[in-house]
Structure formats: structure tokens, C-alpha cells
Amino acid sequence: MKKIRPNITYKRIQENVKPNLVNRKFNVGNPNKVWTTDITYLIFNNKRLYLSTILDLYDRKVVAYKISKFNNVPLVMDTLNEAIAKRKNVYGLILHSDQGFQYTSYEYKAICESNGIQISMSRKGTPIDDSPMESFHGILKKETLYNNDIKSIEEYQALVEDWIEFYNTKRLKNRKKSKISS
């Protein structure tokens, strides 16, 4: 017997869609001024995980990330709560995302407002408005999934976690050194 799966779609809350405050100005002079966030999927062997990431546009470091089996509001909330706990003073910060249902949820709006975070959103269907985040996720997939002999989704998750640590501590430093010597 064929299992029927309900077609569940989530709708963004239109009243919570915010204007694009970043406007592709991705070079930021100080930390904790502009963060960008998004969710990408990690697929291996027909299994799927979701990675929610927040980058600081100042130095392109990963401020916080979470991996889950579910693409939902709690995934985004957990990531944002971790970022706020790590960085503490986020009042006035701009947090840029797409218009996904997670980012237009009442919960997301409430936590941003209660911490003095300004919400900024890309224009609908315009991923270039969040190109640093899109680029980060593309590089992550290229350097993890496509270049390794992975045997399980758990192994892939561990590899992603290790890669993010490498990215924050070594890869970014190497990028800065090559810019200085150019």
C-alpha cells in the first residue's frame, strides 16, 4: 500500500515582510552591525537535514548555526537565540534574511523586537540580495559533500560541523592573508 504524505505548505505572514535595509551593501565596518541568515538543505542518500546559519557581514564568521531534521520556526529561533547569547549586545543590529515563512513568523518578529534587532528582508525571489549567505552555503556543500567519501547522514552532519569550525578559525584567516599579500 502506498503511503500518502500530506502536502504541507507554509505561508509567510505578509504583514511581517520587512523592507530590504541592506540593499546589497555587504561590506560592514564593525562587528554586530549586520548579520545575514538563511536555511539550506543537506541531502545525502535520500535523507535530508536543514542547516540554519547566521553570518556576521563584518568578518563573514558564522555567529551561530543549528542542524535539524525539520525546516521550521523552532530551527530559526534556536539559531537566533544562540547568536544573541554569544554576542550579547545586539541592540540596533540589522538581521537580513529572505522572506521565508520562518522569518515572517510572529515568533521571529517578537524575538527581534525584544532584542532591538532591525529585520531586513531580500526582495521576493531575489537570492542575490543575500549573496554572502548563498555563497557560504554553496562553498560549504562543495567542500563537504562533493569532496568526501561519506557513508551516512550522521557522518555528513559531523563533517559540516567540523567544516564550520575550520571556516571560522582557519579558512577565513587564510583568505585575509591572501588579500593582504595581493
Tab-separated table of C-alpha atoms in Angstrom:
chain	number	residue	atom	x	y	z
A	1	MET	CA	0.000	0.000	0.000
A	2	LYS	CA	1.328	3.419	-0.968
A	3	LYS	CA	1.815	5.838	1.886
A	4	ILE	CA	0.164	9.179	1.259
A	5	ARG	CA	2.011	12.204	2.544
A	6	PRO	CA	0.099	15.395	3.112
A	7	ASN	CA	1.267	18.319	1.023
A	8	ILE	CA	2.065	20.828	3.730
A	9	THR	CA	2.948	24.330	2.677
A	10	TYR	CA	3.739	27.165	4.992
A	11	LYS	CA	2.720	30.657	4.107
A	12	ARG	CA	4.641	33.703	5.054
A	13	ILE	CA	2.775	36.251	7.095
A	14	GLN	CA	2.623	39.133	4.629
A	15	GLU	CA	2.262	41.818	7.307
A	16	ASN	CA	5.621	40.710	8.749
A	17	VAL	CA	7.539	41.131	5.474
A	18	LYS	CA	10.058	43.928	6.025
A	19	PRO	CA	11.945	46.190	3.587
A	20	ASN	CA	15.482	45.474	2.428
A	21	LEU	CA	17.676	47.636	4.684
A	22	VAL	CA	20.929	46.119	3.397
A	23	ASN	CA	20.398	46.769	-0.334
A	24	ARG	CA	23.422	44.641	-1.289
A	25	LYS	CA	25.784	46.735	0.836
A	26	PHE	CA	27.653	43.740	2.215
A	27	ASN	CA	30.856	45.462	3.397
A	28	VAL	CA	30.369	46.378	7.035
A	29	GLY	CA	32.887	48.339	9.141
A	30	ASN	CA	32.139	46.870	12.582
A	31	PRO	CA	31.045	43.568	14.112
A	32	ASN	CA	27.432	43.072	15.196
A	33	LYS	CA	26.077	45.712	12.817
A	34	VAL	CA	24.658	43.456	10.083
A	35	TRP	CA	24.030	39.732	10.241
A	36	THR	CA	22.600	37.628	7.454
A	37	THR	CA	20.723	34.362	7.863
A	38	ASP	CA	19.245	31.569	5.784
A	39	ILE	CA	18.412	27.888	5.766
A	40	THR	CA	19.841	25.387	3.318
A	41	TYR	CA	19.193	21.707	2.972
A	42	LEU	CA	21.811	18.992	3.255
A	43	ILE	CA	20.857	15.878	1.292
A	44	PHE	CA	22.629	12.553	1.434
A	45	ASN	CA	21.266	9.177	0.336
A	46	ASN	CA	17.691	10.493	0.084
A	47	LYS	CA	17.878	11.791	3.655
A	48	ARG	CA	17.580	15.470	4.358
A	49	LEU	CA	18.787	17.786	7.097
A	50	TYR	CA	18.342	21.541	7.355
A	51	LEU	CA	21.137	23.929	8.279
A	52	SER	CA	20.210	27.341	9.685
A	53	THR	CA	23.150	29.745	9.710
A	54	ILE	CA	23.807	33.314	10.836
A	55	LEU	CA	26.861	35.157	9.440
A	56	ASP	CA	28.267	38.478	10.632
A	57	LEU	CA	28.902	40.515	7.473
A	58	TYR	CA	31.800	42.319	9.175
A	59	ASP	CA	34.158	39.334	9.075
A	60	ARG	CA	31.907	36.688	7.441
A	61	LYS	CA	32.222	34.471	10.519
A	62	VAL	CA	29.459	32.070	11.462
A	63	VAL	CA	27.891	33.548	14.590
A	64	ALA	CA	25.580	30.581	15.161
A	65	TYR	CA	24.173	27.573	13.363
A	66	LYS	CA	21.806	24.700	14.028
A	67	ILE	CA	21.126	21.491	12.129
A	68	SER	CA	17.723	19.814	12.274
A	69	LYS	CA	15.596	17.201	10.568
A	70	PHE	CA	12.885	19.849	10.315
A	71	ASN	CA	12.693	23.094	8.368
A	72	ASN	CA	10.589	25.065	10.813
A	73	VAL	CA	10.340	28.137	13.008
A	74	PRO	CA	11.983	26.471	16.059
A	75	LEU	CA	15.111	25.815	13.953
A	76	VAL	CA	15.432	29.530	13.175
A	77	MET	CA	14.559	30.564	16.732
A	78	ASP	CA	17.185	28.227	18.223
A	79	THR	CA	19.825	29.618	15.857
A	80	LEU	CA	18.920	33.220	16.658
A	81	ASN	CA	18.813	32.593	20.416
A	82	GLU	CA	22.295	31.052	20.251
A	83	ALA	CA	23.630	34.041	18.282
A	84	ILE	CA	22.150	36.533	20.745
A	85	ALA	CA	23.566	34.592	23.711
A	86	LYS	CA	27.044	34.526	22.143
A	87	ARG	CA	27.222	38.162	21.071
A	88	LYS	CA	25.130	39.728	23.881
A	89	ASN	CA	24.791	43.383	22.769
A	90	VAL	CA	22.737	43.185	19.585
A	91	TYR	CA	20.599	46.292	20.023
A	92	GLY	CA	20.356	48.146	16.707
A	93	LEU	CA	21.776	45.246	14.702
A	94	ILE	CA	20.260	44.568	11.267
A	95	LEU	CA	19.352	40.916	10.652
A	96	HIS	CA	18.884	40.209	6.947
A	97	SER	CA	17.054	37.177	5.536
A	98	ASP	CA	14.815	36.098	2.707
A	99	GLN	CA	11.025	36.182	3.044
A	100	GLY	CA	10.685	32.554	4.120
A	101	PHE	CA	7.840	31.587	6.433
A	102	GLN	CA	10.255	31.196	9.355
A	103	TYR	CA	11.440	34.803	9.043
A	104	THR	CA	7.929	36.233	8.736
A	105	SER	CA	6.627	34.317	11.748
A	106	TYR	CA	5.301	36.135	14.795
A	107	GLU	CA	7.890	34.363	16.981
A	108	TYR	CA	10.795	35.634	14.873
A	109	LYS	CA	9.394	39.167	14.821
A	110	ALA	CA	8.898	39.095	18.611
A	111	ILE	CA	12.438	37.955	19.480
A	112	CYS	CA	13.936	40.523	17.120
A	113	GLU	CA	11.821	43.343	18.536
A	114	SER	CA	12.509	42.357	22.153
A	115	ASN	CA	16.273	42.491	21.473
A	116	GLY	CA	16.226	45.717	19.460
A	117	ILE	CA	17.128	43.916	16.228
A	118	GLN	CA	16.015	45.515	12.961
A	119	ILE	CA	14.612	42.995	10.484
A	120	SER	CA	15.660	43.324	6.842
A	121	MET	CA	14.465	41.070	4.024
A	122	SER	CA	15.522	40.403	0.460
A	123	ARG	CA	13.048	41.116	-2.259
A	124	LYS	CA	10.870	38.113	-3.047
A	125	GLY	CA	12.645	35.629	-5.318
A	126	THR	CA	15.919	37.588	-5.349
A	127	PRO	CA	18.668	35.429	-3.782
A	128	ILE	CA	21.366	37.869	-4.932
A	129	ASP	CA	20.030	40.222	-2.231
A	130	ASP	CA	21.555	37.751	0.253
A	131	SER	CA	24.547	36.652	-1.822
A	132	PRO	CA	27.095	36.303	1.041
A	133	MET	CA	24.842	33.736	2.719
A	134	GLU	CA	24.062	31.945	-0.559
A	135	SER	CA	27.789	31.848	-1.353
A	136	PHE	CA	28.665	30.498	2.100
A	137	HIS	CA	26.169	27.642	1.786
A	138	GLY	CA	27.406	26.856	-1.737
A	139	ILE	CA	31.044	26.679	-0.609
A	140	LEU	CA	30.082	24.561	2.402
A	141	LYS	CA	28.326	21.997	0.195
A	142	LYS	CA	31.150	21.971	-2.349
A	143	GLU	CA	33.840	21.430	0.275
A	144	THR	CA	31.945	18.870	2.352
A	145	LEU	CA	29.521	16.747	0.366
A	146	TYR	CA	31.210	16.773	-3.020
A	147	ASN	CA	34.783	16.108	-1.896
A	148	ASN	CA	34.383	13.344	0.661
A	149	ASP	CA	33.507	9.678	0.851
A	150	ILE	CA	30.548	9.989	3.214
A	151	LYS	CA	28.756	6.872	4.368
A	152	SER	CA	25.827	8.205	6.423
A	153	ILE	CA	23.787	11.322	7.099
A	154	GLU	CA	25.224	11.397	10.633
A	155	GLU	CA	28.741	11.400	9.200
A	156	TYR	CA	27.744	14.231	6.866
A	157	GLN	CA	26.356	16.257	9.779
A	158	ALA	CA	29.597	15.803	11.744
A	159	LEU	CA	31.604	16.827	8.674
A	160	VAL	CA	29.523	20.009	8.287
A	161	GLU	CA	30.038	20.876	11.965
A	162	ASP	CA	33.805	20.346	11.640
A	163	TRP	CA	33.904	22.394	8.437
A	164	ILE	CA	32.142	25.358	10.072
A	165	GLU	CA	34.747	25.314	12.853
A	166	PHE	CA	37.507	25.171	10.203
A	167	TYR	CA	35.851	28.001	8.258
A	168	ASN	CA	35.670	30.288	11.307
A	169	THR	CA	39.189	29.589	12.575
A	170	LYS	CA	41.425	28.779	9.589
A	171	ARG	CA	39.795	29.339	6.214
A	172	LEU	CA	38.883	32.974	6.894
A	173	LYS	CA	42.399	33.732	8.191
A	174	ASN	CA	43.918	32.276	5.014
A	175	ARG	CA	41.542	34.408	2.918
A	176	LYS	CA	42.613	37.556	4.767
A	177	LYS	CA	46.334	36.710	4.378
A	178	SER	CA	45.962	36.242	0.623
A	179	LYS	CA	44.170	39.615	0.336
A	180	ILE	CA	46.976	41.341	2.273
A	181	SER	CA	49.744	39.820	0.136
A	182	SER	CA	47.969	40.718	-3.139
